[in-house]
CSV table of C-alpha atoms in Angstrom, one decimal:
chain,number,residue,atom,x,y,z
A,1,MET,CA,0.0,0.0,0.0
A,2,THR,CA,1.2,3.5,-0.8
A,3,LEU,CA,-0.1,6.7,0.8
A,4,ARG,CA,0.9,9.7,-1.3
A,5,ASN,CA,0.1,13.3,-0.5
A,6,VAL,CA,-2.2,12.2,2.3
A,7,GLU,CA,-2.9,13.8,5.7
A,8,LEU,CA,-4.1,11.7,8.7
A,9,HIS,CA,-5.0,13.8,11.8
A,10,ASP,CA,-6.9,14.0,15.0
A,11,ASN,CA,-7.7,10.2,15.3
A,12,THR,CA,-7.7,8.1,18.5
A,13,GLY,CA,-7.4,4.4,19.2
A,14,GLY,CA,-5.5,1.7,21.0
A,15,ASN,CA,-2.4,1.4,18.7
A,16,GLY,CA,-1.6,3.4,15.6
A,17,GLY,CA,-3.6,6.6,15.8
A,18,GLY,CA,-2.9,7.5,12.2
A,19,ILE,CA,-2.0,4.1,10.8
A,20,ALA,CA,-2.1,0.6,12.3
A,21,PHE,CA,-0.5,-1.9,9.9
A,22,TYR,CA,-0.2,-5.5,11.1
A,23,GLY,CA,0.6,-9.0,9.7
A,24,ASP,CA,2.3,-9.1,6.3
A,25,GLY,CA,2.9,-6.7,3.4
A,26,SER,CA,4.4,-3.4,2.6
A,27,LEU,CA,3.6,0.3,3.3
A,28,THR,CA,5.1,3.3,1.6
A,29,LEU,CA,4.6,6.8,2.9
A,30,ASP,CA,5.3,9.5,0.3
A,31,GLY,CA,4.4,13.0,1.3
A,32,THR,CA,2.3,11.8,4.1
A,33,THR,CA,1.5,14.0,7.1
A,34,ILE,CA,0.5,12.2,10.3
A,35,GLN,CA,-0.4,14.7,13.1
A,36,HIS,CA,-2.3,15.2,16.3
A,37,ASN,CA,-3.3,11.6,16.7
A,38,SER,CA,-3.4,9.8,20.1
A,39,VAL,CA,-3.5,6.2,21.4
A,40,THR,CA,-3.7,4.4,24.7
A,41,GLY,CA,-1.0,1.9,23.5
A,42,ALA,CA,1.9,2.3,21.0
A,43,GLY,CA,2.5,4.3,17.9
A,44,GLY,CA,0.7,7.6,18.3
A,45,GLY,CA,1.2,8.3,14.6
A,46,LEU,CA,2.1,4.9,13.1
A,47,SER,CA,2.1,1.4,14.6
A,48,VAL,CA,3.5,-1.6,12.7
A,49,ASP,CA,3.8,-5.1,14.1
A,50,SER,CA,4.4,-8.4,12.4
A,51,SER,CA,4.7,-11.9,13.8
A,52,ALA,CA,7.5,-14.4,13.0
A,53,ILE,CA,5.6,-15.9,10.1
A,54,GLY,CA,4.9,-12.6,8.5
A,55,HIS,CA,7.1,-9.6,7.3
A,56,ILE,CA,6.4,-6.0,6.8
A,57,ASP,CA,8.4,-3.4,4.9
A,58,VAL,CA,7.8,0.2,5.7
A,59,THR,CA,9.4,2.8,3.5
A,60,ILE,CA,9.4,6.6,3.9
A,61,ALA,CA,10.1,7.8,0.4
A,62,ASP,CA,12.8,10.2,-0.5
A,63,ASP,CA,10.6,12.6,-2.4
A,64,PRO,CA,12.2,16.1,-2.8
A,65,ASN,CA,8.8,17.6,-3.6
A,66,LEU,CA,6.6,16.0,-0.9
A,67,ALA,CA,7.7,15.9,2.8
A,68,THR,CA,6.6,13.1,5.1
A,69,ASP,CA,6.0,14.8,8.4
A,70,ILE,CA,5.0,12.8,11.6
A,71,HIS,CA,4.4,15.3,14.3
A,72,ASP,CA,2.4,16.1,17.5
A,73,ASN,CA,1.2,12.6,18.1
A,74,THR,CA,0.8,11.0,21.5
A,75,ALA,CA,1.1,7.4,22.8
A,76,THR,CA,0.4,6.4,26.3
A,77,VAL,CA,2.9,3.5,26.2
A,78,SER,CA,5.7,3.9,23.5
A,79,GLY,CA,6.5,5.4,20.2
A,80,GLY,CA,4.8,8.8,20.3
A,81,GLY,CA,5.5,9.2,16.6
A,82,ILE,CA,6.3,5.7,15.3
A,83,SER,CA,6.3,2.2,16.8
A,84,VAL,CA,7.6,-0.8,14.9
A,85,SER,CA,8.0,-4.3,16.4
A,86,GLY,CA,8.4,-7.9,15.3
A,87,ASN,CA,9.5,-8.9,11.8
A,88,VAL,CA,9.5,-5.4,10.4
A,89,HIS,CA,12.0,-3.3,8.4
A,90,LEU,CA,11.5,0.4,8.6
A,91,LEU,CA,13.5,2.2,5.9
A,92,ALA,CA,13.5,6.0,6.1
A,93,ALA,CA,16.4,7.0,3.8
A,94,SER,CA,15.0,10.5,3.0
A,95,ALA,CA,16.3,14.0,3.1
A,96,ASN,CA,12.6,15.2,3.3
A,97,ALA,CA,11.2,13.4,6.3
A,98,LEU,CA,10.5,14.6,9.9
A,99,ILE,CA,9.7,13.0,13.2
A,100,ARG,CA,9.1,15.9,15.5
A,101,ASN,CA,7.2,17.1,18.6
A,102,ASN,CA,5.7,13.7,19.4
A,103,HIS,CA,5.0,12.5,23.0
A,104,ALA,CA,5.1,9.1,24.8
A,105,VAL,CA,4.1,8.8,28.4
A,106,GLU,CA,6.4,5.8,28.9
A,107,PHE,CA,9.2,5.2,26.3
A,108,GLY,CA,10.3,6.6,23.0
A,109,GLY,CA,8.8,10.0,22.5
A,110,GLY,CA,9.7,10.0,18.8
A,111,VAL,CA,10.4,6.4,17.7
A,112,ALA,CA,10.1,3.0,19.4
A,113,VAL,CA,11.9,0.0,17.8
A,114,GLY,CA,10.9,-3.3,19.4
A,115,GLY,CA,11.2,-7.0,19.1
A,116,GLY,CA,13.1,-8.2,16.0
A,117,ALA,CA,12.5,-5.0,14.1
A,118,LEU,CA,15.2,-3.3,12.0
A,119,ALA,CA,14.9,0.5,11.7
A,120,ASP,CA,17.2,2.3,9.1
A,121,LEU,CA,16.8,6.0,9.8
A,122,GLY,CA,18.9,7.8,7.2
A,123,LEU,CA,17.7,11.4,7.5
A,124,ALA,CA,18.9,14.9,7.2
A,125,GLY,CA,19.3,17.8,9.6
A,126,ASN,CA,17.0,18.1,12.6
A,127,ALA,CA,14.7,15.3,11.4
A,128,ILE,CA,14.2,13.8,14.9
A,129,SER,CA,13.6,16.7,17.1
A,130,GLY,CA,11.5,18.1,19.9
A,131,ASN,CA,10.1,14.7,21.0
A,132,LEU,CA,9.2,14.0,24.6
A,133,SER,CA,9.0,11.1,26.9
A,134,ASP,CA,7.5,11.4,30.4
A,135,PHE,CA,9.9,8.6,31.5
A,136,ALA,CA,12.8,7.4,29.2
A,137,GLY,CA,14.0,7.7,25.6
A,138,GLY,CA,12.9,11.2,24.6
A,139,GLY,CA,14.0,10.7,21.0
A,140,ILE,CA,14.3,6.9,20.3
A,141,VAL,CA,13.9,3.8,22.4
A,142,VAL,CA,15.1,0.3,21.3
A,143,VAL,CA,13.4,-2.5,23.3
A,144,PRO,CA,14.2,-6.2,23.1
A,145,ASN,CA,11.3,-8.6,23.7
A,146,THR,CA,10.3,-12.2,23.0
A,147,SER,CA,10.0,-11.3,19.3
A,148,GLY,CA,13.7,-10.8,19.1
A,149,SER,CA,16.6,-8.3,19.3
A,150,PRO,CA,15.9,-5.0,17.6
A,151,VAL,CA,18.4,-2.9,15.8
A,152,VAL,CA,18.3,0.8,14.9
A,153,ARG,CA,20.9,2.2,12.4
A,154,LEU,CA,21.2,6.0,12.2
A,155,PHE,CA,23.0,7.6,9.2
A,156,ASN,CA,23.1,10.7,7.0
A,157,ARG,CA,21.3,11.3,3.8
A,158,ASP,CA,23.2,14.5,3.3
A,159,GLY,CA,26.7,14.8,4.7
A,160,SER,CA,26.7,18.6,4.6
A,161,ASN,CA,23.4,18.5,6.7
A,162,PRO,CA,23.9,15.5,8.9
A,163,LEU,CA,21.2,13.9,10.9
A,164,ASN,CA,20.9,15.6,14.2
A,165,VAL,CA,18.8,14.0,17.0
A,166,GLN,CA,18.0,17.3,18.6
A,167,TYR,CA,16.0,19.0,21.4
A,168,ASN,CA,14.5,15.7,22.6
A,169,LYS,CA,13.7,15.4,26.3
A,170,ALA,CA,13.1,12.6,28.8
A,171,ALA,CA,11.6,13.5,32.2
A,172,GLN,CA,13.8,10.8,33.8
A,173,SER,CA,16.4,9.1,31.5
A,174,ALA,CA,17.9,9.0,28.0
A,175,GLY,CA,17.1,12.3,26.4
A,176,GLY,CA,18.2,11.2,22.9
A,177,LEU,CA,18.5,7.4,22.7
A,178,TYR,CA,17.7,4.6,25.1
A,179,LEU,CA,18.9,1.0,24.7
A,180,TYR,CA,16.4,-0.8,27.0
A,181,PRO,CA,17.8,-3.6,29.2
A,182,GLY,CA,17.9,-7.1,27.7
A,183,ASN,CA,19.4,-10.4,28.7
A,184,ALA,CA,21.9,-13.0,27.4
A,185,SER,CA,19.7,-14.0,24.5
A,186,LEU,CA,17.9,-10.7,23.7
A,187,HIS,CA,19.5,-7.3,23.4
A,188,ALA,CA,19.0,-3.8,21.9
A,189,THR,CA,21.5,-2.5,19.3
A,190,ALA,CA,22.1,1.0,18.1
A,191,CYS,CA,24.5,1.8,15.3
A,192,LEU,CA,25.4,5.5,14.7
A,193,PHE,CA,27.1,6.4,11.5
A,194,ASP,CA,28.5,10.0,11.6
A,195,VAL,CA,25.3,11.4,13.1
A,196,ASP,CA,24.9,14.0,15.8
A,197,PHE,CA,23.0,14.4,19.1
A,198,THR,CA,22.5,18.0,20.2
A,199,ALA,CA,20.8,19.7,23.1
A,200,ASN,CA,18.9,16.7,24.4
A,201,HIS,CA,17.9,16.7,28.1
A,202,ALA,CA,17.3,14.2,30.8
A,203,LEU,CA,17.0,14.3,34.6
A,204,SER,CA,18.8,11.3,36.0
A,205,GLU,CA,20.8,9.4,33.3
A,206,GLY,CA,22.0,9.8,29.8
A,207,SER,CA,21.3,13.3,28.6
A,208,ALA,CA,22.2,12.0,25.1
A,209,ILE,CA,22.4,8.2,25.4
A,210,LEU,CA,21.6,5.5,28.0
A,211,VAL,CA,22.7,1.9,27.6
A,212,GLY,CA,21.1,-0.8,29.7
A,213,ASP,CA,21.9,-4.4,30.4
A,214,TYR,CA,23.3,-6.3,27.4
A,215,GLY,CA,22.8,-3.2,25.2
A,216,ARG,CA,25.1,-2.7,22.2
A,217,LEU,CA,26.1,0.8,21.2
A,218,ARG,CA,28.3,1.1,18.1
A,219,VAL,CA,29.5,4.5,16.9
A,220,ASN,CA,31.1,4.5,13.5
A,221,PRO,CA,31.9,0.8,13.4
A,222,THR,CA,34.0,-0.5,10.5
A,223,SER,CA,32.6,-4.0,11.0
A,224,ASP,CA,29.8,-5.5,12.9
A,225,ALA,CA,27.3,-8.1,12.0
A,226,GLU,CA,24.2,-6.3,13.2
A,227,CYS,CA,25.3,-2.8,12.1
A,228,ASP,CA,26.6,-4.1,8.7
A,229,PRO,CA,28.4,-0.9,7.5
A,230,SER,CA,28.4,-2.1,3.9
A,231,ALA,CA,24.7,-2.4,3.9
A,232,VAL,CA,24.3,1.0,5.4
A,233,MET,CA,26.6,2.4,2.7
A,234,ALA,CA,24.4,0.7,0.0
A,235,LEU,CA,21.4,2.6,1.4
A,236,GLY,CA,23.1,5.9,0.5
A,237,ALA,CA,24.8,6.8,3.8
A,238,LYS,CA,27.0,9.9,3.6
A,239,PRO,CA,29.9,10.8,5.8
A,240,ASN,CA,29.6,13.8,8.1
A,241,ALA,CA,31.3,16.7,6.5
A,242,TYR,CA,32.2,18.1,9.9
A,243,GLY,CA,34.2,15.0,11.0
A,244,GLY,CA,32.8,12.1,12.9
A,245,SER,CA,29.8,12.0,15.2
A,246,HIS,CA,29.0,14.9,17.6
A,247,LEU,CA,27.4,14.9,21.0
A,248,TYR,CA,27.0,18.6,21.6
A,249,ALA,CA,25.3,20.7,24.3
A,250,ASN,CA,23.3,17.8,25.8
A,251,VAL,CA,22.4,18.6,29.4
A,252,GLY,CA,21.5,16.7,32.6
A,253,ILE,CA,19.0,19.1,34.1
A,254,ASP,CA,16.1,19.2,36.6
A,255,GLY,CA,12.9,21.2,36.7
A,256,SER,CA,14.6,24.1,38.3
A,257,ASN,CA,17.2,24.3,35.5
A,258,GLN,CA,19.9,23.0,37.7
A,259,VAL,CA,22.6,20.6,36.3
A,260,THR,CA,22.2,17.1,37.5
A,261,ASP,CA,24.3,13.9,37.7
A,262,ALA,CA,23.2,12.6,34.3
A,263,ALA,CA,26.1,11.9,32.1
A,264,VAL,CA,26.2,12.5,28.3
A,265,ILE,CA,26.7,8.8,27.8
A,266,ASP,CA,25.5,6.6,30.7
A,267,VAL,CA,25.9,2.8,30.9
A,268,ASP,CA,23.7,1.5,33.7
A,269,GLY,CA,23.6,-2.3,33.5
A,270,SER,CA,25.7,-5.4,33.2
A,271,ASN,CA,27.2,-7.0,30.0
A,272,ALA,CA,26.7,-3.9,27.9
A,273,GLN,CA,29.0,-3.5,24.8
A,274,VAL,CA,30.0,0.0,23.9
A,275,SER,CA,32.4,0.5,21.0
A,276,VAL,CA,32.9,4.1,19.9
A,277,GLN,CA,35.1,5.6,17.2
A,278,ARG,CA,35.5,9.1,15.8
A,279,LEU,CA,33.3,10.9,18.4
A,280,ASN,CA,33.3,14.5,19.5
A,281,LEU,CA,31.8,15.3,23.0
A,282,VAL,CA,31.7,19.0,23.1
A,283,GLN,CA,30.1,21.6,25.5
A,284,ASN,CA,27.8,19.2,27.3
A,285,SER,CA,26.8,19.6,30.9
A,286,GLY,CA,26.0,17.1,33.6
A,287,GLY,CA,27.5,14.9,36.3
A,288,TYR,CA,30.0,13.3,33.9
A,289,ALA,CA,30.8,13.1,30.3
A,290,ILE,CA,30.9,9.3,30.4
A,291,HIS,CA,29.6,7.2,33.3
A,292,ALA,CA,29.3,3.5,33.9
A,293,ARG,CA,27.7,1.9,37.0
A,294,ASN,CA,26.3,-1.5,37.8
A,295,ALA,CA,28.3,-2.5,34.8
A,296,ALA,CA,29.8,-5.9,35.6
A,297,GLY,CA,30.8,-7.8,32.5
A,298,SER,CA,30.5,-4.7,30.3
A,299,SER,CA,33.0,-3.7,27.6
A,300,LEU,CA,33.7,0.0,26.8
A,301,ALA,CA,36.1,1.1,24.2
A,302,PHE,CA,36.7,4.6,22.8
A,303,SER,CA,39.1,5.6,20.0
A,304,GLN,CA,39.8,8.7,17.9
A,305,CYS,CA,37.7,10.8,20.3
A,306,LEU,CA,37.7,14.4,21.5
A,307,LEU,CA,36.2,15.5,24.8
A,308,GLU,CA,36.4,19.3,25.1
A,309,GLN,CA,34.8,22.2,26.9
A,310,ASN,CA,32.3,20.0,28.8
A,311,TYR,CA,31.1,20.9,32.2
A,312,THR,CA,31.0,18.1,34.8
A,313,LEU,CA,30.0,18.2,38.4
A,314,HIS,CA,32.3,15.2,39.1
A,315,GLU,CA,35.0,13.5,37.0
A,316,ALA,CA,34.9,13.6,33.2
A,317,VAL,CA,34.9,9.8,33.1
A,318,ASN,CA,33.7,7.6,36.0
A,319,LEU,CA,33.7,3.8,35.8
A,320,GLN,CA,32.1,1.6,38.4
A,321,GLY,CA,32.0,-2.1,37.9
A,322,THR,CA,33.8,-2.2,34.6
A,323,ALA,CA,37.0,-1.2,32.8
A,324,ALA,CA,37.2,1.0,29.8
A,325,GLY,CA,39.8,1.8,27.1
A,326,PHE,CA,40.6,5.1,25.5
A,327,ASP,CA,43.0,5.0,22.6
A,328,GLY,CA,43.9,8.0,20.4
A,329,CYS,CA,41.7,10.5,22.3
A,330,THR,CA,42.1,14.1,23.3
A,331,PHE,CA,40.8,15.6,26.6
A,332,ALA,CA,41.1,19.3,26.7
A,333,ARG,CA,39.7,22.5,28.2
A,334,ASN,CA,36.9,20.7,30.2
A,335,ASN,CA,35.5,22.3,33.3
A,336,ILE,CA,35.9,19.3,35.6
A,337,ASN,CA,34.7,19.7,39.2
A,338,GLY,CA,35.8,16.3,40.5
A,339,SER,CA,39.2,15.6,42.0
A,340,SER,CA,40.5,14.0,38.9
A,341,VAL,CA,39.8,13.5,35.2
A,342,PHE,CA,39.2,9.8,35.5
A,343,ALA,CA,37.8,7.7,38.4
A,344,PHE,CA,37.6,3.9,38.2
A,345,ASP,CA,37.3,0.9,40.5
A,346,THR,CA,38.0,-2.0,38.0
A,347,GLY,CA,40.3,-0.8,35.3
A,348,LEU,CA,41.3,1.9,32.8
A,349,SER,CA,43.4,1.7,29.7
A,350,LEU,CA,44.6,5.0,28.4
A,351,THR,CA,47.0,4.9,25.4
A,352,ARG,CA,48.2,7.1,22.6
A,353,SER,CA,46.2,10.0,24.0
A,354,ILE,CA,46.4,13.6,25.2
A,355,VAL,CA,45.0,14.9,28.5
A,356,ALA,CA,45.4,18.7,28.6
A,357,GLU,CA,43.3,19.9,31.5
A,358,ASP,CA,43.8,22.3,34.5
A,359,GLY,CA,47.3,22.0,35.7
A,360,ALA,CA,46.2,21.4,39.3
A,361,LEU,CA,43.9,18.5,38.4
A,362,GLN,CA,45.1,15.0,38.7
A,363,VAL,CA,44.5,12.8,35.7
A,364,TRP,CA,43.7,9.9,38.0
A,365,ASN,CA,44.0,9.3,41.7
A,366,PRO,CA,47.2,7.3,42.2
A,367,ALA,CA,46.0,6.0,45.5
A,368,SER,CA,42.9,4.4,43.8
A,369,ALA,CA,43.9,3.2,40.4
A,370,PRO,CA,43.3,-0.5,40.1
A,371,GLY,CA,43.9,-2.2,36.7
A,372,LEU,CA,45.5,0.9,35.2
A,373,THR,CA,47.3,0.7,31.8
A,374,ALA,CA,48.9,4.1,30.8
A,375,HIS,CA,51.3,4.2,27.9
A,376,TYR,CA,52.3,6.7,25.2
A,377,LEU,CA,50.6,9.8,26.7
A,378,ALA,CA,51.0,13.5,26.9
A,379,LEU,CA,49.5,14.6,30.2
A,380,SER,CA,48.8,17.7,32.2
A,381,GLY,CA,48.5,18.0,36.0
A,382,PRO,CA,50.8,16.8,38.8
A,383,ASN,CA,53.3,14.1,37.7
A,384,LEU,CA,52.1,10.6,38.4
A,385,SER,CA,54.1,7.3,38.6
A,386,THR,CA,54.2,6.4,35.0
A,387,ASP,CA,56.7,4.8,32.6
A,388,ALA,CA,59.1,6.5,30.1
A,389,THR,CA,56.4,6.6,27.4
A,390,VAL,CA,54.5,9.3,29.3
A,391,ILE,CA,55.4,12.9,29.0
A,392,TYR,CA,54.2,16.0,30.8
A,393,ALA,CA,54.2,18.8,28.2
A,394,ASP,CA,52.2,21.3,26.3
A,395,PRO,CA,50.8,19.4,23.3
A,396,VAL,CA,51.0,22.6,21.2
A,397,PHE,CA,47.5,22.6,19.7
A,398,VAL,CA,46.7,24.8,16.7
A,399,ASP,CA,44.2,27.1,18.4
A,400,PRO,CA,42.7,25.8,21.6
A,401,ASP,CA,41.1,29.1,22.5
A,402,SER,CA,39.0,28.6,19.4
A,403,GLY,CA,38.4,24.9,20.0
A,404,ASP,CA,40.9,23.7,17.4
A,405,PHE,CA,42.8,20.8,19.0
A,406,HIS,CA,44.7,19.6,16.0
A,407,LEU,CA,48.5,19.4,16.6
A,408,GLN,CA,51.0,21.9,15.3
A,409,ILE,CA,54.0,20.4,13.5
A,410,THR,CA,56.2,21.4,16.5
A,411,SER,CA,54.1,19.4,18.9
A,412,PRO,CA,56.0,16.9,21.1
A,413,ALA,CA,53.0,14.6,20.6
A,414,ALA,CA,53.8,14.3,16.8
A,415,ASP,CA,55.3,11.0,15.6
A,416,TYR,CA,55.3,9.7,19.2
A,417,ALA,CA,53.6,6.3,19.5
A,418,PRO,CA,53.8,2.9,17.8
A,419,ASN,CA,51.3,1.7,15.2
A,420,GLY,CA,49.1,-1.3,15.6
A,421,ASN,CA,46.0,-2.6,17.4
A,422,GLU,CA,43.9,0.0,15.6
A,423,ALA,CA,40.2,0.3,16.1
A,424,GLY,CA,40.0,2.1,12.8
A,425,ASN,CA,42.3,3.3,10.2
A,426,THR,CA,41.4,7.0,10.3
A,427,ASP,CA,41.6,9.8,12.8
A,428,LEU,CA,38.7,12.0,14.0
A,429,ASP,CA,38.7,13.9,10.7
A,430,GLY,CA,38.6,10.8,8.6
A,431,ARG,CA,42.3,11.2,7.6
A,432,PRO,CA,44.8,8.4,7.6
A,433,ARG,CA,45.6,7.5,11.1
A,434,GLU,CA,49.3,6.4,10.8
A,435,VAL,CA,51.4,8.9,8.9
A,436,ASP,CA,55.2,9.0,9.3
A,437,LYS,CA,56.3,12.6,8.8
A,438,ALA,CA,59.5,12.5,6.7
A,439,ASN,CA,61.5,15.0,8.7
A,440,ALA,CA,60.1,14.3,12.2
A,441,VAL,CA,61.9,12.1,14.7
A,442,ASN,CA,59.9,9.1,15.8
A,443,ARG,CA,60.0,8.9,19.6
A,444,PHE,CA,58.5,5.4,19.9
A,445,GLY,CA,56.8,5.2,16.5
A,446,PRO,CA,55.2,7.3,13.7
A,447,ARG,CA,51.8,7.8,15.1
A,448,ASP,CA,50.6,11.1,16.6
A,449,LEU,CA,49.0,11.2,20.1
A,450,GLY,CA,45.4,12.3,20.5
A,451,ALA,CA,42.4,12.4,18.2
A,452,TYR,CA,44.1,13.9,15.1
A,453,GLU,CA,47.0,12.9,12.9
A,454,ILE,CA,49.0,15.6,11.1
A,455,SER,CA,48.5,14.9,7.4
A,456,PRO,CA,51.3,14.8,4.9
A,457,ALA,CA,50.0,18.0,3.2
A,458,CYS,CA,50.2,19.8,6.5
A,459,PHE,CA,53.8,18.8,7.1
A,460,GLN,CA,55.0,19.5,3.5
A,461,PHE,CA,53.1,22.7,2.7
A,462,ASP,CA,52.0,24.2,6.0
A,463,THR,CA,54.9,25.0,8.2
A,464,VAL,CA,52.8,26.3,11.0
A,465,SER,CA,49.8,24.2,11.6
A,466,CYS,CA,47.1,21.9,10.3
A,467,ASN,CA,43.5,22.8,11.1
A,468,GLY,CA,41.7,20.0,9.4
A,469,PHE,CA,40.7,21.9,6.3
A,470,GLU,CA,43.8,21.7,4.1
A,471,SER,CA,43.8,19.4,1.2
A,472,THR,CA,45.5,16.0,1.8
A,473,GLN,CA,46.4,15.7,-1.9
């Protein structure tokens, strides 16, 4: 069935206020407006559910002349705008589609993806914005159930106008994205390909993202069976023209507009799997930038990342019950109100990275640093007991006052670390990660510390700096 240039509005029901589509078949929305509908169940605007013996394909057409706009719908349970569950594939690869200003009382103000459903949301700009949940998952919720393990893949239809999950709010947790707790056989997965989360709000956990038990968060994966990057590329995914994914200006906040303990990324649950590459965390506010708790058996790995100008009530990174690794990351100019940059009770691996924070702030507490691995680092703060691969020096950024944390050619962090064990072959800008500058002395190897590699063009033709905009040709 195809609905073209149709408006569905002011309906009420149990599920699917505008459209309820069940069983088997296909549905295409082309220039369809679904607005001001309300339900007592799921899918205020659209509800789609299929059993194991059926299959439903839902397509939001990429029509430059007709916008599909799902807005101002309400669901008492989940999916204020859209709810899909079961053997369903939702494909929204469109630069002219919006999911905005919807409301769910429980979960998923904008979109709820449940059961064995696969949701491919390849949109442009602020396409998922202004949605509200009275509990959790202001923008998107992904909920495993007996129908299977759901997957949501977010990507860009237009790299110069990347998808921005923006201005969504949750009265409790997960302003932007919530990976609902699962178990050993059923889990929620979210795959983020160069997309942004901006100015989302939550009270208690995850102003941008909250990961529950057994949840799988993948940011810019190069390989993963469920994320399947090659399949996403085949759908027309475009790289972010501004370099990687961005979590920007997300806030943990209460009803009195006071900053709360919510982290930008919260992991609250056991056996979660978080693998993040090429991520900018910039100018967020909350208890922490990254926080894990109740996280026994979880795995957290960050590479090619930048954390800058965030405001935290406590440490920038706080890990309780699990270890985490940071490789090729830069921490700079954050307003950290804890006693150290990192706090952890199980383990921390910090390698090939730069920490350039307030000179009086400890990078970690040497009296409480179990399971620490610290190699090939440029650090600030009081000297700690580290090996000869760690230096305490100004990393010589290009223009830190303007938020440019690329390295100048004269940086002591250039050509400093060995290659190998890469999570990805590019830096935060998408440039080659391992570049041996011809006239630079390798301290321990050819790789630069931190989130950015100085490109050959910068070394050969720019004798002062590289700001990420020069040609690499």
